[in-house]
PDB file of C-alpha atoms in Angstrom:
ATOM      1  CA  UNK O   1     422.403  81.789 -18.997  1.00  0.00           C
ATOM      2  CA  UNK O   2     421.567  81.821 -22.691  1.00  0.00           C
ATOM      3  CA  UNK O   3     419.581  84.909 -23.631  1.00  0.00           C
ATOM      4  CA  UNK O   4     418.734  86.458 -26.970  1.00  0.00           C
ATOM      5  CA  UNK O   5     416.568  89.273 -28.306  1.00  0.00           C
ATOM      6  CA  UNK O   6     414.418  89.077 -31.440  1.00  0.00           C
ATOM      7  CA  UNK O   7     413.006  92.272 -32.935  1.00  0.00           C
ATOM      8  CA  UNK O   8     409.582  91.449 -34.367  1.00  0.00           C
ATOM      9  CA  UNK O   9     408.691  95.050 -35.198  1.00  0.00           C
ATOM     10  CA  UNK O  10     410.474  98.378 -35.149  1.00  0.00           C
ATOM     11  CA  UNK O  11     408.021 100.505 -37.112  1.00  0.00           C
ATOM     12  CA  UNK O  12     406.094 103.448 -35.729  1.00  0.00           C
ATOM     13  CA  UNK O  13     402.416 104.430 -36.081  1.00  0.00           C
ATOM     14  CA  UNK O  14     401.410 101.436 -38.224  1.00  0.00           C
ATOM     15  CA  UNK O  15     402.840  98.213 -39.697  1.00  0.00           C
ATOM     16  CA  UNK O  16     404.020  97.919 -43.286  1.00  0.00           C
ATOM     17  CA  UNK O  17     404.382  94.863 -45.560  1.00  0.00           C
ATOM     18  CA  UNK O  18     408.055  94.629 -44.577  1.00  0.00           C
ATOM     19  CA  UNK O  19     408.151  96.126 -41.100  1.00  0.00           C
ATOM     20  CA  UNK O  20     405.971  95.358 -38.116  1.00  0.00           C
ATOM     21  CA  UNK O  21     404.868  97.755 -35.406  1.00  0.00           C
ATOM     22  CA  UNK O  22     406.693  97.785 -32.082  1.00  0.00           C
ATOM     23  CA  UNK O  23     407.410  94.353 -30.577  1.00  0.00           C
ATOM     24  CA  UNK O  24     410.434  92.409 -29.396  1.00  0.00           C
ATOM     25  CA  UNK O  25     410.988  89.112 -27.594  1.00  0.00           C
ATOM     26  CA  UNK O  26     413.544  88.316 -24.928  1.00  0.00           C
ATOM     27  CA  UNK O  27     414.143  84.567 -24.834  1.00  0.00           C
ATOM     28  CA  UNK O  28     415.763  82.903 -21.837  1.00  0.00           C
ATOM     29  CA  UNK O  29     415.624  79.501 -20.174  1.00  0.00           C
ATOM     30  CA  UNK O  30     412.949  78.274 -22.581  1.00  0.00           C
ATOM     31  CA  UNK O  31     410.606  81.183 -21.869  1.00  0.00           C
ATOM     32  CA  UNK O  32     409.711  84.118 -24.098  1.00  0.00           C
ATOM     33  CA  UNK O  33     408.973  87.571 -22.738  1.00  0.00           C
ATOM     34  CA  UNK O  34     407.246  89.938 -25.136  1.00  0.00           C
ATOM     35  CA  UNK O  35     407.829  93.686 -24.927  1.00  0.00           C
ATOM     36  CA  UNK O  36     405.080  95.622 -26.711  1.00  0.00           C
ATOM     37  CA  UNK O  37     402.638  94.034 -29.119  1.00  0.00           C
ATOM     38  CA  UNK O  38     401.801  96.231 -32.080  1.00  0.00           C
ATOM     39  CA  UNK O  39     399.614  95.148 -34.989  1.00  0.00           C
ATOM     40  CA  UNK O  40     401.068  92.223 -36.911  1.00  0.00           C
ATOM     41  CA  UNK O  41     403.071  90.833 -33.994  1.00  0.00           C
ATOM     42  CA  UNK O  42     401.550  87.374 -34.274  1.00  0.00           C
ATOM     43  CA  UNK O  43     402.316  87.308 -38.015  1.00  0.00           C
ATOM     44  CA  UNK O  44     405.923  88.281 -37.301  1.00  0.00           C
ATOM     45  CA  UNK O  45     406.106  85.517 -34.692  1.00  0.00           C
ATOM     46  CA  UNK O  46     405.019  82.982 -37.308  1.00  0.00           C
ATOM     47  CA  UNK O  47     407.845  84.136 -39.578  1.00  0.00           C
ATOM     48  CA  UNK O  48     410.406  83.681 -36.797  1.00  0.00           C
ATOM     49  CA  UNK O  49     411.762  80.620 -35.011  1.00  0.00           C
ATOM     50  CA  UNK O  50     409.835  81.613 -31.892  1.00  0.00           C
ATOM     51  CA  UNK O  51     406.675  79.940 -30.619  1.00  0.00           C
ATOM     52  CA  UNK O  52     403.817  82.101 -29.354  1.00  0.00           C
ATOM     53  CA  UNK O  53     402.879  79.406 -26.841  1.00  0.00           C
ATOM     54  CA  UNK O  54     406.209  79.979 -25.069  1.00  0.00           C
ATOM     55  CA  UNK O  55     405.254  83.518 -24.090  1.00  0.00           C
ATOM     56  CA  UNK O  56     404.885  83.739 -20.315  1.00  0.00           C
ATOM     57  CA  UNK O  57     405.144  87.484 -19.723  1.00  0.00           C
ATOM     58  CA  UNK O  58     404.068  90.534 -21.731  1.00  0.00           C
ATOM     59  CA  UNK O  59     405.213  94.080 -20.993  1.00  0.00           C
ATOM     60  CA  UNK O  60     403.471  97.078 -22.586  1.00  0.00           C
ATOM     61  CA  UNK O  61     405.347 100.391 -22.541  1.00  0.00           C
ATOM     62  CA  UNK O  62     402.363 102.679 -23.138  1.00  0.00           C
ATOM     63  CA  UNK O  63     398.848 102.755 -24.533  1.00  0.00           C
ATOM     64  CA  UNK O  64     399.415 104.125 -28.009  1.00  0.00           C
ATOM     65  CA  UNK O  65     397.897 101.727 -30.508  1.00  0.00           C
ATOM     66  CA  UNK O  66     401.107 100.877 -32.343  1.00  0.00           C
ATOM     67  CA  UNK O  67     402.412  99.376 -29.108  1.00  0.00           C
ATOM     68  CA  UNK O  68     399.478  97.192 -28.025  1.00  0.00           C
ATOM     69  CA  UNK O  69     396.742  96.821 -30.664  1.00  0.00           C
ATOM     70  CA  UNK O  70     398.105  93.367 -31.525  1.00  0.00           C
ATOM     71  CA  UNK O  71     397.580  92.019 -28.013  1.00  0.00           C
ATOM     72  CA  UNK O  72     393.957  90.755 -28.226  1.00  0.00           C
ATOM     73  CA  UNK O  73     394.653  88.899 -31.460  1.00  0.00           C
ATOM     74  CA  UNK O  74     397.819  87.351 -30.078  1.00  0.00           C
ATOM     75  CA  UNK O  75     396.017  86.101 -26.971  1.00  0.00           C
ATOM     76  CA  UNK O  76     393.321  84.548 -29.159  1.00  0.00           C
ATOM     77  CA  UNK O  77     395.902  82.828 -31.374  1.00  0.00           C
ATOM     78  CA  UNK O  78     397.766  81.412 -28.362  1.00  0.00           C
ATOM     79  CA  UNK O  79     394.444  80.080 -27.088  1.00  0.00           C
ATOM     80  CA  UNK O  80     393.567  78.468 -30.413  1.00  0.00           C
ATOM     81  CA  UNK O  81     396.985  76.834 -30.646  1.00  0.00           C
ATOM     82  CA  UNK O  82     396.877  75.559 -27.076  1.00  0.00           C
ATOM     83  CA  UNK O  83     394.271  72.865 -27.631  1.00  0.00           C
ATOM     84  CA  UNK O  84     391.480  71.844 -25.268  1.00  0.00           C
ATOM     85  CA  UNK O  85     393.628  70.350 -22.499  1.00  0.00           C
ATOM     86  CA  UNK O  86     395.766  73.084 -20.992  1.00  0.00           C
ATOM     87  CA  UNK O  87     398.170  73.095 -18.067  1.00  0.00           C
ATOM     88  CA  UNK O  88     399.590  76.452 -19.058  1.00  0.00           C
ATOM     89  CA  UNK O  89     400.580  78.822 -16.285  1.00  0.00           C
ATOM     90  CA  UNK O  90     398.892  82.251 -16.354  1.00  0.00           C
ATOM     91  CA  UNK O  91     400.364  84.750 -18.783  1.00  0.00           C
ATOM     92  CA  UNK O  92     401.488  87.759 -16.749  1.00  0.00           C
ATOM     93  CA  UNK O  93     400.740  91.086 -18.463  1.00  0.00           C
ATOM     94  CA  UNK O  94     402.281  94.334 -17.221  1.00  0.00           C
ATOM     95  CA  UNK O  95     401.375  97.810 -18.433  1.00  0.00           C
ATOM     96  CA  UNK O  96     399.955 101.231 -17.628  1.00  0.00           C
ATOM     97  CA  UNK O  97     396.640 101.698 -15.844  1.00  0.00           C
ATOM     98  CA  UNK O  98     393.829 101.188 -18.368  1.00  0.00           C
ATOM     99  CA  UNK O  99     395.340  98.070 -19.955  1.00  0.00           C
ATOM    100  CA  UNK O 100     393.182  95.661 -17.978  1.00  0.00           C
ATOM    101  CA  UNK O 101     390.029  97.531 -18.986  1.00  0.00           C
ATOM    102  CA  UNK O 102     391.056  97.375 -22.658  1.00  0.00           C
ATOM    103  CA  UNK O 103     391.721  93.635 -22.581  1.00  0.00           C
ATOM    104  CA  UNK O 104     388.524  92.836 -20.694  1.00  0.00           C
ATOM    105  CA  UNK O 105     386.310  94.936 -22.960  1.00  0.00           C
ATOM    106  CA  UNK O 106     387.902  93.495 -26.103  1.00  0.00           C
ATOM    107  CA  UNK O 107     387.385  89.935 -24.895  1.00  0.00           C
ATOM    108  CA  UNK O 108     383.840  90.715 -23.750  1.00  0.00           C
ATOM    109  CA  UNK O 109     382.712  92.422 -26.965  1.00  0.00           C
ATOM    110  CA  UNK O 110     384.211  89.720 -29.192  1.00  0.00           C
ATOM    111  CA  UNK O 111     382.817  86.878 -27.041  1.00  0.00           C
ATOM    112  CA  UNK O 112     386.324  85.480 -26.777  1.00  0.00           C
ATOM    113  CA  UNK O 113     386.867  82.391 -24.652  1.00  0.00           C
ATOM    114  CA  UNK O 114     390.494  81.798 -23.743  1.00  0.00           C
ATOM    115  CA  UNK O 115     391.591  78.327 -22.647  1.00  0.00           C
ATOM    116  CA  UNK O 116     394.439  79.644 -20.486  1.00  0.00           C
ATOM    117  CA  UNK O 117     394.468  82.068 -17.543  1.00  0.00           C
ATOM    118  CA  UNK O 118     396.020  85.516 -17.603  1.00  0.00           C
ATOM    119  CA  UNK O 119     396.759  88.246 -15.066  1.00  0.00           C
ATOM    120  CA  UNK O 120     397.072  91.994 -15.695  1.00  0.00           C
ATOM    121  CA  UNK O 121     399.302  94.055 -13.416  1.00  0.00           C
ATOM    122  CA  UNK O 122     398.765  97.799 -13.847  1.00  0.00           C
ATOM    123  CA  UNK O 123     401.377 100.482 -13.229  1.00  0.00           C
ATOM    124  CA  UNK O 124     399.989 103.709 -11.816  1.00  0.00           C
ATOM    125  CA  UNK O 125     401.680 106.692 -13.532  1.00  0.00           C
ATOM    126  CA  UNK O 126     402.648 109.961 -11.904  1.00  0.00           C
ATOM    127  CA  UNK O 127     401.521 113.405 -12.994  1.00  0.00           C
ATOM    128  CA  UNK O 128     404.913 114.376 -14.416  1.00  0.00           C
ATOM    129  CA  UNK O 129     405.038 111.616 -17.061  1.00  0.00           C
ATOM    130  CA  UNK O 130     403.112 113.503 -19.726  1.00  0.00           C
ATOM    131  CA  UNK O 131     401.512 116.892 -20.434  1.00  0.00           C
ATOM    132  CA  UNK O 132     398.865 117.602 -17.757  1.00  0.00           C
ATOM    133  CA  UNK O 133     395.969 117.536 -20.233  1.00  0.00           C
ATOM    134  CA  UNK O 134     396.903 113.988 -21.321  1.00  0.00           C
ATOM    135  CA  UNK O 135     396.841 112.413 -17.864  1.00  0.00           C
ATOM    136  CA  UNK O 136     393.594 110.500 -17.479  1.00  0.00           C
ATOM    137  CA  UNK O 137     392.032 108.670 -14.580  1.00  0.00           C
ATOM    138  CA  UNK O 138     390.917 105.248 -15.749  1.00  0.00           C
ATOM    139  CA  UNK O 139     387.868 103.642 -14.203  1.00  0.00           C
ATOM    140  CA  UNK O 140     388.878 100.076 -13.449  1.00  0.00           C
ATOM    141  CA  UNK O 141     386.377  97.351 -14.276  1.00  0.00           C
ATOM    142  CA  UNK O 142     384.851  95.631 -11.279  1.00  0.00           C
ATOM    143  CA  UNK O 143     386.151  92.196 -10.372  1.00  0.00           C
ATOM    144  CA  UNK O 144     382.696  90.792 -11.030  1.00  0.00           C
ATOM    145  CA  UNK O 145     383.064  91.981 -14.641  1.00  0.00           C
ATOM    146  CA  UNK O 146     386.416  90.297 -15.236  1.00  0.00           C
ATOM    147  CA  UNK O 147     387.024  87.634 -17.864  1.00  0.00           C
ATOM    148  CA  UNK O 148     386.523  84.044 -16.585  1.00  0.00           C
ATOM    149  CA  UNK O 149     390.209  83.319 -17.217  1.00  0.00           C
ATOM    150  CA  UNK O 150     391.508  86.512 -15.619  1.00  0.00           C
ATOM    151  CA  UNK O 151     393.329  86.187 -12.312  1.00  0.00           C
ATOM    152  CA  UNK O 152     393.769  88.859  -9.659  1.00  0.00           C
ATOM    153  CA  UNK O 153     396.457  91.292 -10.757  1.00  0.00           C
ATOM    154  CA  UNK O 154     398.373  93.901  -8.806  1.00  0.00           C
ATOM    155  CA  UNK O 155     398.105  97.669  -8.852  1.00  0.00           C
ATOM    156  CA  UNK O 156     401.753  98.731  -8.747  1.00  0.00           C
ATOM    157  CA  UNK O 157     402.733 102.113  -7.346  1.00  0.00           C
ATOM    158  CA  UNK O 158     405.999 103.959  -7.751  1.00  0.00           C
ATOM    159  CA  UNK O 159     408.621 103.183  -5.114  1.00  0.00           C
ATOM    160  CA  UNK O 160     409.731 106.735  -4.394  1.00  0.00           C
ATOM    161  CA  UNK O 161     413.002 105.640  -2.781  1.00  0.00           C
ATOM    162  CA  UNK O 162     414.036 103.445  -5.708  1.00  0.00           C
ATOM    163  CA  UNK O 163     412.306 105.714  -8.240  1.00  0.00           C
ATOM    164  CA  UNK O 164     411.016 102.609 -10.014  1.00  0.00           C
ATOM    165  CA  UNK O 165     408.262  99.990 -10.051  1.00  0.00           C
ATOM    166  CA  UNK O 166     409.188  96.478  -8.930  1.00  0.00           C
ATOM    167  CA  UNK O 167     407.501  93.993 -11.279  1.00  0.00           C
ATOM    168  CA  UNK O 168     409.333  90.685 -10.882  1.00  0.00           C
ATOM    169  CA  UNK O 169     411.736  89.457  -8.204  1.00  0.00           C
ATOM    170  CA  UNK O 170     412.333  85.715  -8.368  1.00  0.00           C
ATOM    171  CA  UNK O 171     415.287  83.341  -8.115  1.00  0.00           C
ATOM    172  CA  UNK O 172     416.663  84.384 -11.510  1.00  0.00           C
ATOM    173  CA  UNK O 173     415.616  87.946 -12.358  1.00  0.00           C
ATOM    174  CA  UNK O 174     414.677  91.351 -11.101  1.00  0.00           C
ATOM    175  CA  UNK O 175     412.469  93.279 -13.510  1.00  0.00           C
ATOM    176  CA  UNK O 176     411.700  96.939 -12.876  1.00  0.00           C
ATOM    177  CA  UNK O 177     409.815  99.638 -14.736  1.00  0.00           C
ATOM    178  CA  UNK O 178     410.935 103.243 -14.958  1.00  0.00           C
ATOM    179  CA  UNK O 179     408.957 106.356 -15.806  1.00  0.00           C
ATOM    180  CA  UNK O 180     409.391 107.921 -19.227  1.00  0.00           C
ATOM    181  CA  UNK O 181     408.016 111.231 -20.444  1.00  0.00           C
ATOM    182  CA  UNK O 182     405.857 110.991 -23.556  1.00  0.00           C
ATOM    183  CA  UNK O 183     402.552 112.316 -24.856  1.00  0.00           C
ATOM    184  CA  UNK O 184     400.878 109.767 -22.594  1.00  0.00           C
ATOM    185  CA  UNK O 185     402.312 107.957 -19.540  1.00  0.00           C
ATOM    186  CA  UNK O 186     405.039 105.563 -20.672  1.00  0.00           C
ATOM    187  CA  UNK O 187     407.455 103.136 -19.077  1.00  0.00           C
ATOM    188  CA  UNK O 188     410.802 101.577 -19.825  1.00  0.00           C
ATOM    189  CA  UNK O 189     411.799  98.179 -18.458  1.00  0.00           C
ATOM    190  CA  UNK O 190     415.033  96.738 -17.113  1.00  0.00           C
ATOM    191  CA  UNK O 191     415.760  93.024 -16.779  1.00  0.00           C
ATOM    192  CA  UNK O 192     418.622  92.167 -14.433  1.00  0.00           C
ATOM    193  CA  UNK O 193     419.901  88.617 -14.049  1.00  0.00           C
ATOM    194  CA  UNK O 194     420.744  87.698 -10.479  1.00  0.00           C
ATOM    195  CA  UNK O 195     424.167  86.324  -9.658  1.00  0.00           C
ATOM    196  CA  UNK O 196     424.333  82.563  -9.671  1.00  0.00           C
ATOM    197  CA  UNK O 197     426.946  80.307  -8.060  1.00  0.00           C
ATOM    198  CA  UNK O 198     429.426  78.688 -10.414  1.00  0.00           C
ATOM    199  CA  UNK O 199     429.499  74.972 -11.155  1.00  0.00           C
ATOM    200  CA  UNK O 200     433.182  74.345 -10.524  1.00  0.00           C
ATOM    201  CA  UNK O 201     433.936  71.497  -8.134  1.00  0.00           C
ATOM    202  CA  UNK O 202     436.500  73.216  -5.933  1.00  0.00           C
ATOM    203  CA  UNK O 203     437.409  70.069  -4.000  1.00  0.00           C
ATOM    204  CA  UNK O 204     438.059  68.105  -7.195  1.00  0.00           C
ATOM    205  CA  UNK O 205     440.322  70.890  -8.462  1.00  0.00           C
ATOM    206  CA  UNK O 206     442.290  70.729  -5.228  1.00  0.00           C
ATOM    207  CA  UNK O 207     442.570  66.952  -5.484  1.00  0.00           C
ATOM    208  CA  UNK O 208     443.948  67.318  -9.014  1.00  0.00           C
ATOM    209  CA  UNK O 209     446.497  69.826  -7.770  1.00  0.00           C
TER     210      UNK O 209
END
């Protein structure tokens, strides 16, 4: 499988004229997966050979602004570039508890109408991921208050036996999140490609000796 990584931003705290805030894209099989979305991410995408409309999954490590303040703007740009007739599959968004509330309130306050659906899956942190005074209980928005284009997401708990959060398990990949210690609850992500059978024609090789 052809896979490549593009660093769109490696700066901390805020973007600069020459360096974007945290964001990178993993591209595989025609899809783009975005990891973090700091300010300026959509501008960096426009400078690259990547297409924002190819993004199918977004993973947010933690809720410090330099890692996700670019997300509302990016979603709006993808919507504007998608046109009026859309067959786009929902964009799957993964991140710490509180992310869904942020996206919904941003869309609600800005009267944003997206033309594509999206789903937010929230990871529930544990008490040992940050200093005790920084661990907050987020009040989730009611389903009746969700954005018209928002689908039903999952609330993902830690698998204590695996010591990880299972996010994706399909025919090609297993994606898991792992707890990191930071000033606020944070997560790292692993993407593992599943084994695939080879394409050699064993019988033809035997026939050819």
